[in-house]
JSON list of C-alpha atoms and ligand atoms in Angstrom, two decimals:
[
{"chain": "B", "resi": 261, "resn": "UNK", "atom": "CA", "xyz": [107.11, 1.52, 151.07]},
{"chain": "B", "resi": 262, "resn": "UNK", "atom": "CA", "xyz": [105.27, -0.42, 153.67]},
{"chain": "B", "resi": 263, "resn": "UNK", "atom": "CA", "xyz": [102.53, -1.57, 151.13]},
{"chain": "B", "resi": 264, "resn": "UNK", "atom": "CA", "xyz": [101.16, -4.97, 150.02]},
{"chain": "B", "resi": 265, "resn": "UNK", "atom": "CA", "xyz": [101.27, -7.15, 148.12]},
{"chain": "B", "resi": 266, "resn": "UNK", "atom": "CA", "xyz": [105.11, -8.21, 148.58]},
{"chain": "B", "resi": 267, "resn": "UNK", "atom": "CA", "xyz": [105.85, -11.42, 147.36]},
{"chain": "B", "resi": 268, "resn": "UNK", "atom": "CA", "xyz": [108.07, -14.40, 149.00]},
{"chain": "B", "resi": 269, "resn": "UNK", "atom": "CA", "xyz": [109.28, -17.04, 146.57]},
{"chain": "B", "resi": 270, "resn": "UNK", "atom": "CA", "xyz": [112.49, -19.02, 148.45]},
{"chain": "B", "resi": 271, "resn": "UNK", "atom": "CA", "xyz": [114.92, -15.74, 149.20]},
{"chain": "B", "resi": 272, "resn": "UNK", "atom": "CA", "xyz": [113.60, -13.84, 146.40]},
{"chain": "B", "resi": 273, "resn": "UNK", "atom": "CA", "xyz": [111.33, -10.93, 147.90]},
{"chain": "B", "resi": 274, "resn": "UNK", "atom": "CA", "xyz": [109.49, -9.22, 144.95]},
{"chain": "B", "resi": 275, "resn": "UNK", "atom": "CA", "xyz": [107.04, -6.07, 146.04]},
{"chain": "B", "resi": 276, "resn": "UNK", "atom": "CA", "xyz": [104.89, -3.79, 143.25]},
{"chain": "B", "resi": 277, "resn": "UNK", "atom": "CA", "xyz": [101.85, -5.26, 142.23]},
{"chain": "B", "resi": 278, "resn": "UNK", "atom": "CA", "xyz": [102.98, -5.10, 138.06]},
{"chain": "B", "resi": 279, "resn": "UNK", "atom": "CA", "xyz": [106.23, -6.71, 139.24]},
{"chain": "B", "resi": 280, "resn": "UNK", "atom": "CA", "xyz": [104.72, -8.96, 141.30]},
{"chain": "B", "resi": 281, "resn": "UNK", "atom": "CA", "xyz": [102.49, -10.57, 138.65]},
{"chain": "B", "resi": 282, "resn": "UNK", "atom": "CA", "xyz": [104.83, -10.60, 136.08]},
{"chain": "B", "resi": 283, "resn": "UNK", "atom": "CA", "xyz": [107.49, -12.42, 138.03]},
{"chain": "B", "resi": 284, "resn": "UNK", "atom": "CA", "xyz": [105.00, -15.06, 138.59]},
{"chain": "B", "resi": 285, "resn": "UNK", "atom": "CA", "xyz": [103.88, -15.46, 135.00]},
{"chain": "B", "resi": 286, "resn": "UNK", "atom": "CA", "xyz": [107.42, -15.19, 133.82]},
{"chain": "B", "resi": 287, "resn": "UNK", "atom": "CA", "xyz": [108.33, -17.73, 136.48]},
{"chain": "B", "resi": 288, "resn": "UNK", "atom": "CA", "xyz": [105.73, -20.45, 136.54]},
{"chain": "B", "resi": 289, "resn": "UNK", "atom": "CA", "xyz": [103.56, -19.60, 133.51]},
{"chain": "B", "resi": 290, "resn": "UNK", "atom": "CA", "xyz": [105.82, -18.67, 130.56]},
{"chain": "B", "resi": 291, "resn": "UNK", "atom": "CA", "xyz": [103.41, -19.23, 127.23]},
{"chain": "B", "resi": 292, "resn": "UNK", "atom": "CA", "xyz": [100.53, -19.46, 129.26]},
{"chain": "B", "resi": 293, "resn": "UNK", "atom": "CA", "xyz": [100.13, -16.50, 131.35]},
{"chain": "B", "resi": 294, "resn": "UNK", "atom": "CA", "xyz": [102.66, -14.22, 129.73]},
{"chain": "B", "resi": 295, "resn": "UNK", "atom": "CA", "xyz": [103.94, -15.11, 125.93]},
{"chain": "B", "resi": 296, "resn": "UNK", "atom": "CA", "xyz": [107.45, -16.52, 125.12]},
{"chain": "B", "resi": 297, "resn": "UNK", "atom": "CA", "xyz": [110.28, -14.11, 125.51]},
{"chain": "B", "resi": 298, "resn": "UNK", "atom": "CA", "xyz": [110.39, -15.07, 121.49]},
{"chain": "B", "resi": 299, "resn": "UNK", "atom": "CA", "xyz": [106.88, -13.99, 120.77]},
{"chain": "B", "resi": 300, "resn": "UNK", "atom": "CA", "xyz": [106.62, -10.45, 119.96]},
{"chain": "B", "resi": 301, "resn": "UNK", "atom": "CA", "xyz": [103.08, -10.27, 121.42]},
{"chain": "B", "resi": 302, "resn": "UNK", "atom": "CA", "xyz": [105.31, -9.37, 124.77]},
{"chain": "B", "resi": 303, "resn": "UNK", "atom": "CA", "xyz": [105.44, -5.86, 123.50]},
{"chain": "B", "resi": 304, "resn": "UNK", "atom": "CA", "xyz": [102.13, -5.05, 124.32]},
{"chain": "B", "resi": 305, "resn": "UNK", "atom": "CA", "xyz": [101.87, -7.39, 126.88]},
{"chain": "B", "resi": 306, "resn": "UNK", "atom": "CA", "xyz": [104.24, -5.49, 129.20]},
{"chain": "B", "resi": 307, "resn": "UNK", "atom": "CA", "xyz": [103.15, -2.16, 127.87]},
{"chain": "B", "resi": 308, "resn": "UNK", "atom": "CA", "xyz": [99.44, -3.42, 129.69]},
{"chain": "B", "resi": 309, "resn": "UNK", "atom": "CA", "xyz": [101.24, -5.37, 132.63]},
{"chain": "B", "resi": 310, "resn": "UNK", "atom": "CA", "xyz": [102.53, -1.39, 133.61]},
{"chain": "B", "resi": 311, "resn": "UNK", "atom": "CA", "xyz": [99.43, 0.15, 132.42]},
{"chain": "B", "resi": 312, "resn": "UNK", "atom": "CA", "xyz": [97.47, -0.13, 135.56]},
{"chain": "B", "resi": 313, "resn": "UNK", "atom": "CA", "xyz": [100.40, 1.50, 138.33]},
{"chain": "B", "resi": 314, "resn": "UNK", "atom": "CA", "xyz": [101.54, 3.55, 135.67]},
{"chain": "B", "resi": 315, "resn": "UNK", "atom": "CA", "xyz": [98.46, 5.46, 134.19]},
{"chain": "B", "resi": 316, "resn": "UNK", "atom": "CA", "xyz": [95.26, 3.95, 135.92]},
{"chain": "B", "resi": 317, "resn": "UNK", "atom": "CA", "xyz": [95.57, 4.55, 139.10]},
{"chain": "B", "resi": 318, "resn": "UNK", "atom": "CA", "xyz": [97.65, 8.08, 139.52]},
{"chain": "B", "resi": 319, "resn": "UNK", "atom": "CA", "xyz": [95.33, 8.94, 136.75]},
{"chain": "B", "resi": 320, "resn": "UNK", "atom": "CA", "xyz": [91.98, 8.31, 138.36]},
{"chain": "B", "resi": 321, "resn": "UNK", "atom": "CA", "xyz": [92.85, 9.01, 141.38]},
{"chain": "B", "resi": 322, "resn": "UNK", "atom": "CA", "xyz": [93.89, 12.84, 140.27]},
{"chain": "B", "resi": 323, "resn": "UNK", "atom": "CA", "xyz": [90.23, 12.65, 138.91]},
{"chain": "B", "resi": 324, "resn": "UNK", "atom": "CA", "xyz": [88.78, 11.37, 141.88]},
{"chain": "B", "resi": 325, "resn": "UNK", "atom": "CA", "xyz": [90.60, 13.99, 144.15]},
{"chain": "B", "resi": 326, "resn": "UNK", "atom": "CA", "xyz": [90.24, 16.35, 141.49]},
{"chain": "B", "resi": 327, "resn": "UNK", "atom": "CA", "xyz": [93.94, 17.56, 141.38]},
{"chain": "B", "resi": 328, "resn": "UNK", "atom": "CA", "xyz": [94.80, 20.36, 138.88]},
{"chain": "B", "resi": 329, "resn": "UNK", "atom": "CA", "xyz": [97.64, 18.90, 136.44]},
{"chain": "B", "resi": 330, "resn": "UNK", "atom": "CA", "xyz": [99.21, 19.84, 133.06]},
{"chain": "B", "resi": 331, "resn": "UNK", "atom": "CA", "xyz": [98.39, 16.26, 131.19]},
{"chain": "B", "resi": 332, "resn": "UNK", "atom": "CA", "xyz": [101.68, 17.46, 129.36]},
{"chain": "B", "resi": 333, "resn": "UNK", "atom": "CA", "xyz": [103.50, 17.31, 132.34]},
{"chain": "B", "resi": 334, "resn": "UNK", "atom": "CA", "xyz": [102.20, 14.32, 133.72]},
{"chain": "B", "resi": 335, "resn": "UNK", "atom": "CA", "xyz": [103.18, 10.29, 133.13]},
{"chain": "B", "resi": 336, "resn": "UNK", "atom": "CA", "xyz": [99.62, 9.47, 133.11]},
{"chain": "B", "resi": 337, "resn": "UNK", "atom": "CA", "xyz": [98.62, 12.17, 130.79]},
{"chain": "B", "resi": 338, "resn": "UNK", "atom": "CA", "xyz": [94.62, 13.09, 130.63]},
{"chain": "B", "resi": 339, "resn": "UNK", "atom": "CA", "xyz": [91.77, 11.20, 132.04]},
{"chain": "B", "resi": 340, "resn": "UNK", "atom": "CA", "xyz": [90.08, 11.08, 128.86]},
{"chain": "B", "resi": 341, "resn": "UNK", "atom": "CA", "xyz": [92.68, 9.64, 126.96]},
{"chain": "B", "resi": 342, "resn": "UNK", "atom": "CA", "xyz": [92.87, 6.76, 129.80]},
{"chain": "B", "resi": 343, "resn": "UNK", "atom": "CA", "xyz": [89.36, 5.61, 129.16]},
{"chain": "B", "resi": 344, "resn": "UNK", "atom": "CA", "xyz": [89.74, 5.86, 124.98]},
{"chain": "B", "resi": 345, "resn": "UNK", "atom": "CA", "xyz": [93.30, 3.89, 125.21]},
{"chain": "B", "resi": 346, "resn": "UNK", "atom": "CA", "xyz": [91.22, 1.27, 127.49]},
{"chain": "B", "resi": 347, "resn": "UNK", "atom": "CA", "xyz": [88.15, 1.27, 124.99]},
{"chain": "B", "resi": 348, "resn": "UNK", "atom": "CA", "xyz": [90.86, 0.74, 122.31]},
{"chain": "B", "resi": 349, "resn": "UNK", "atom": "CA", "xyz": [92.76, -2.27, 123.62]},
{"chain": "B", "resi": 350, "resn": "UNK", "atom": "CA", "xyz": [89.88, -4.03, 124.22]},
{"chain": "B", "resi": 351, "resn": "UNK", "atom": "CA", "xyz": [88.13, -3.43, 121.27]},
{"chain": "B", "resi": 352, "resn": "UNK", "atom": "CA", "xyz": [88.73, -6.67, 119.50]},
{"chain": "B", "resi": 353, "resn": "UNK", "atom": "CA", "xyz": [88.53, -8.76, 122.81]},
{"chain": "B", "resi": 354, "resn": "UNK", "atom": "CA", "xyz": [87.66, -11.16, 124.44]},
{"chain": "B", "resi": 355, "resn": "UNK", "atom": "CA", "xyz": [91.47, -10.11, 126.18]},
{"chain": "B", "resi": 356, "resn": "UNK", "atom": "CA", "xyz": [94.14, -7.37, 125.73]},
{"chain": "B", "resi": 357, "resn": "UNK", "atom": "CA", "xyz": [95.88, -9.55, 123.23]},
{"chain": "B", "resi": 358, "resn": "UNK", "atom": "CA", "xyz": [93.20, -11.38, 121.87]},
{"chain": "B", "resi": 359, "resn": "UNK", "atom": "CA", "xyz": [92.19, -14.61, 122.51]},
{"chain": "B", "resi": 360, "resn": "UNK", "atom": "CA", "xyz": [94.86, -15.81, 125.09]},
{"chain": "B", "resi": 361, "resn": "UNK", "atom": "CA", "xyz": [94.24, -14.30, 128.83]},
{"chain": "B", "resi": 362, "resn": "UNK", "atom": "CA", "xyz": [97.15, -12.97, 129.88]},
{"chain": "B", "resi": 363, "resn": "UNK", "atom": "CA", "xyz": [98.34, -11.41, 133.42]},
{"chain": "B", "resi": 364, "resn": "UNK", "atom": "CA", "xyz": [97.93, -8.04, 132.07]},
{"chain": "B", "resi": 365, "resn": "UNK", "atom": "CA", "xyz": [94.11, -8.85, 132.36]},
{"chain": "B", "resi": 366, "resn": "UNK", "atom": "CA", "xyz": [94.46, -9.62, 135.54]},
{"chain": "B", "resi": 367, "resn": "UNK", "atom": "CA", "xyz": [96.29, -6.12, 136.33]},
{"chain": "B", "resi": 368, "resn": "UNK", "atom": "CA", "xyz": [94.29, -4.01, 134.39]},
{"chain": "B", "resi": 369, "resn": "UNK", "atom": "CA", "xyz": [90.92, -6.00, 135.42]},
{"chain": "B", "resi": 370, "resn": "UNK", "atom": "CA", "xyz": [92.17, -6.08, 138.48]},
{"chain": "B", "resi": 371, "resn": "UNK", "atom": "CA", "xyz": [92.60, -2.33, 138.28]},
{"chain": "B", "resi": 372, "resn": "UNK", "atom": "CA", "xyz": [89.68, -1.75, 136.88]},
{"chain": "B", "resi": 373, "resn": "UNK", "atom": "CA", "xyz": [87.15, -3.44, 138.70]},
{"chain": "B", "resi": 374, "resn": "UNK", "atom": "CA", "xyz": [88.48, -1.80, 141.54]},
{"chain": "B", "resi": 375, "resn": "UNK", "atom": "CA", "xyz": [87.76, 1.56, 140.16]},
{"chain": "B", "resi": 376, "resn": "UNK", "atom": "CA", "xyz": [84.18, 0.49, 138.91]},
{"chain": "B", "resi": 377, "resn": "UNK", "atom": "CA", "xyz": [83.30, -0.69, 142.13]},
{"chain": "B", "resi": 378, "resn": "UNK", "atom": "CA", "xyz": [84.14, 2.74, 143.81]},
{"chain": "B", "resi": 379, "resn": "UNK", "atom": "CA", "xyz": [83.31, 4.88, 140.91]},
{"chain": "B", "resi": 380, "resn": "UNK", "atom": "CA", "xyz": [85.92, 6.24, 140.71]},
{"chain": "B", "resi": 381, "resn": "UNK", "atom": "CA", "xyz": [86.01, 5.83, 136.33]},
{"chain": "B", "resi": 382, "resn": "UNK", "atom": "CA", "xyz": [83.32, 5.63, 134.17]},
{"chain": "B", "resi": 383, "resn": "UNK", "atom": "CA", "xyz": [81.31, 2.60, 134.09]},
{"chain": "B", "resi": 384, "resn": "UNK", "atom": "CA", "xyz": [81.69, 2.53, 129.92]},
{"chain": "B", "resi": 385, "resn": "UNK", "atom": "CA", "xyz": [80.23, -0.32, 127.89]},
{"chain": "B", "resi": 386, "resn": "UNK", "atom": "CA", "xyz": [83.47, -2.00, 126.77]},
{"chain": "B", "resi": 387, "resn": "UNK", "atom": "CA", "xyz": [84.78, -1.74, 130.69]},
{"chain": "B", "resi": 388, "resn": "UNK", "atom": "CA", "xyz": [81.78, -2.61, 132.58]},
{"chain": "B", "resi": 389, "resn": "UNK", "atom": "CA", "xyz": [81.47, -5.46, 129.74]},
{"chain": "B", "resi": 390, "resn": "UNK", "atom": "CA", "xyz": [85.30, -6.81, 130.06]},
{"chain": "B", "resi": 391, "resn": "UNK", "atom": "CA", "xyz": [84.70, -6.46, 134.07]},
{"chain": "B", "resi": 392, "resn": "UNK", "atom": "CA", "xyz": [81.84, -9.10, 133.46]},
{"chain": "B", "resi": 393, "resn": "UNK", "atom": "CA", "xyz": [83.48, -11.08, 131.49]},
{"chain": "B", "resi": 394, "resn": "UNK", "atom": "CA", "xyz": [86.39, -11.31, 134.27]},
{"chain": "B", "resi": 395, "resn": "UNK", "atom": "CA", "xyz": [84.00, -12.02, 137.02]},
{"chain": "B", "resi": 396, "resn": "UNK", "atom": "CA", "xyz": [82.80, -15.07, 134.82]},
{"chain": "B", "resi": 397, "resn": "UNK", "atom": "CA", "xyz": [86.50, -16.79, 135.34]},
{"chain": "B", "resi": 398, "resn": "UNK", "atom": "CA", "xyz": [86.08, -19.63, 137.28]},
{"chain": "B", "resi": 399, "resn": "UNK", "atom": "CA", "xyz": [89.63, -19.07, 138.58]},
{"chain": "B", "resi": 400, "resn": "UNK", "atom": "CA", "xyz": [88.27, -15.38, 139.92]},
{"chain": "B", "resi": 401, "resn": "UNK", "atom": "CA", "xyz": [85.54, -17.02, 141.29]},
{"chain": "B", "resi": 402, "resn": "UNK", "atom": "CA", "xyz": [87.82, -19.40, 143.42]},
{"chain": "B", "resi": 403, "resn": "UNK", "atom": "CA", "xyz": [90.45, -16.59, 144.45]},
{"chain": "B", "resi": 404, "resn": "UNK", "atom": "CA", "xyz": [87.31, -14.45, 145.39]},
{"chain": "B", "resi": 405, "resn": "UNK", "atom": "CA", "xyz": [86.17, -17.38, 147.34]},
{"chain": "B", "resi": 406, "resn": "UNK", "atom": "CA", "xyz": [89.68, -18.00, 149.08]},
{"chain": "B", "resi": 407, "resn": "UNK", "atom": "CA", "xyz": [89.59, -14.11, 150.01]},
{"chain": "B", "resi": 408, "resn": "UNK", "atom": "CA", "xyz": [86.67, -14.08, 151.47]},
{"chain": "B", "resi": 409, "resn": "UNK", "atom": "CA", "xyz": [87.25, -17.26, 153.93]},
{"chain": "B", "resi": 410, "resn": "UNK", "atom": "CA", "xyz": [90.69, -15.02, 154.63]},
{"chain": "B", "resi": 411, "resn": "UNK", "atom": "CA", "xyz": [88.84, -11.91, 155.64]},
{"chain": "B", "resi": 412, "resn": "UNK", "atom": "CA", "xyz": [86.04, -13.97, 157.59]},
{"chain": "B", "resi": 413, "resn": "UNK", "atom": "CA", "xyz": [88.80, -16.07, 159.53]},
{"chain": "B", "resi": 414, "resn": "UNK", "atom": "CA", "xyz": [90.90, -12.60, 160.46]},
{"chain": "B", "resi": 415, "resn": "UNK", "atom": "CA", "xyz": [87.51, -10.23, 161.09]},
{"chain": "B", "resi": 416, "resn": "UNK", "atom": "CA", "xyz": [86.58, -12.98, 164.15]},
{"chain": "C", "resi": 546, "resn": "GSH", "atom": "N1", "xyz": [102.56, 0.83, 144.10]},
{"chain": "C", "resi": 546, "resn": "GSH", "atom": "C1", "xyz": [102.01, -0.26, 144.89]},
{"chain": "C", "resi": 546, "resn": "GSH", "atom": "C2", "xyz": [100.77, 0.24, 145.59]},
{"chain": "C", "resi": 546, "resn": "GSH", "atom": "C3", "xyz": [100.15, -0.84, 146.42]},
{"chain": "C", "resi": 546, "resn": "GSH", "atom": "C4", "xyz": [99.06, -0.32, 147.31]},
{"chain": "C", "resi": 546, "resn": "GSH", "atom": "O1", "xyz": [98.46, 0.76, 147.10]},
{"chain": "C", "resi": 546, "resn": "GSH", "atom": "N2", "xyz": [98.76, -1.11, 148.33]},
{"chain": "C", "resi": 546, "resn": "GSH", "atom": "C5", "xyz": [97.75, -0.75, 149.31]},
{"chain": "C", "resi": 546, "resn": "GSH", "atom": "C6", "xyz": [96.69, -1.84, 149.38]},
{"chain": "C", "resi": 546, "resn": "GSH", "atom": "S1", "xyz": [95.87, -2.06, 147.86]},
{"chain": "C", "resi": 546, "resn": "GSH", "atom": "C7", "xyz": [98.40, -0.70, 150.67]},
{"chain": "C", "resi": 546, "resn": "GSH", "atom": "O2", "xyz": [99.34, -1.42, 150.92]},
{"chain": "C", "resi": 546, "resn": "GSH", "atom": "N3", "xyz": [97.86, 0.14, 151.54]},
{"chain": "C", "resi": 546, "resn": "GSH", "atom": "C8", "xyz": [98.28, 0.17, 152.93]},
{"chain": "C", "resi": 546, "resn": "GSH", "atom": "C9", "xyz": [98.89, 1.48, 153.34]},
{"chain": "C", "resi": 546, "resn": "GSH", "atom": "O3", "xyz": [99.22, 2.31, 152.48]},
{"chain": "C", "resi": 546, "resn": "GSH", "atom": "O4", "xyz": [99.01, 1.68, 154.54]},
{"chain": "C", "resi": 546, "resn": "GSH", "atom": "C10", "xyz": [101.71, -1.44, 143.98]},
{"chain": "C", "resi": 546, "resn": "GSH", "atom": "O5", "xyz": [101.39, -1.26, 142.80]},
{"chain": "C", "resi": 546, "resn": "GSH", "atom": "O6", "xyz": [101.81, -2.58, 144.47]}
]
């Protein structure tokens, strides 16, 4: 597809950013980062792991470019429905499945914050609130750190 991220672990190449993250979590962070294949919590975690590639993106992105669509007839169904699903999963918070952060809050903050930043969805209370509590992760903080020494070391 020539896109990134594509992941290298030993001969395993893994590319899609859902698949991606939840080979890692699955891999190095089962019960941590993604719950035991046991623990039926892993219903709705991989329903959110898919969430973002499935239905954020094409979905606010046919908003953004305003593209004329059946929401019948498409995967992502309506925009509307989009932000009320999001208000709705994070309604009990702090996370998507409660207490525990998972890797789906990394893909659909990760998502999301994206889309905030370019407006491209509504800045609603519950997802301008769950952005800042994201941003409030020291481990975002360091990987936002790390990224930026990246792009100043390549933009020289
Ligand atoms: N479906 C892919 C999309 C990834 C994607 O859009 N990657 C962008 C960067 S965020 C990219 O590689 N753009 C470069 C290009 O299309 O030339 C995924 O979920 O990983």
């Amino acid at each position: 597809m020539g896109k990134l991220p594509v992941l290298t672990d030993g001969d395993v190449v893994v590319s899609e950013t859902s698949a991606v993250c939840m080979y890692l979590a699955d891999r190095y962070a089962l019960g941590r980062l993604s719950p035991a294949l046991d623990n039926s919590a892993r219903g709705s975690y991989l329903r959110w792991c898919v969430y973002p590639s499935a239905v954020i993106e094409p979905g606010c992105m046919a908003k953004a470019a305003g593209w004329e669509y059946k929401p019948g007839q498409a995967g992502w169904g309506s925009y509307e429905s989009i932000l009320s699903t999001l208000e709705g999963g994070l309604a009990k918070g702090p996370w998507l499945l409660g207490e525990q952060f998972t890797m789906a809050d990394l893909l659909v903050g990760g998502s999301l914050r994206w889309m905030l930043r370019f407006n491209m969805i509504d800045a609603r209370p519950a997802l301008v609130d769950y952005a800042a509590r994201l941003a409030e992760r020291p481990a975002l903080q360091r990987a936002a750190a790390k990224n930026k020494a990246e792009e100043e070391e390549h933009s020289r």
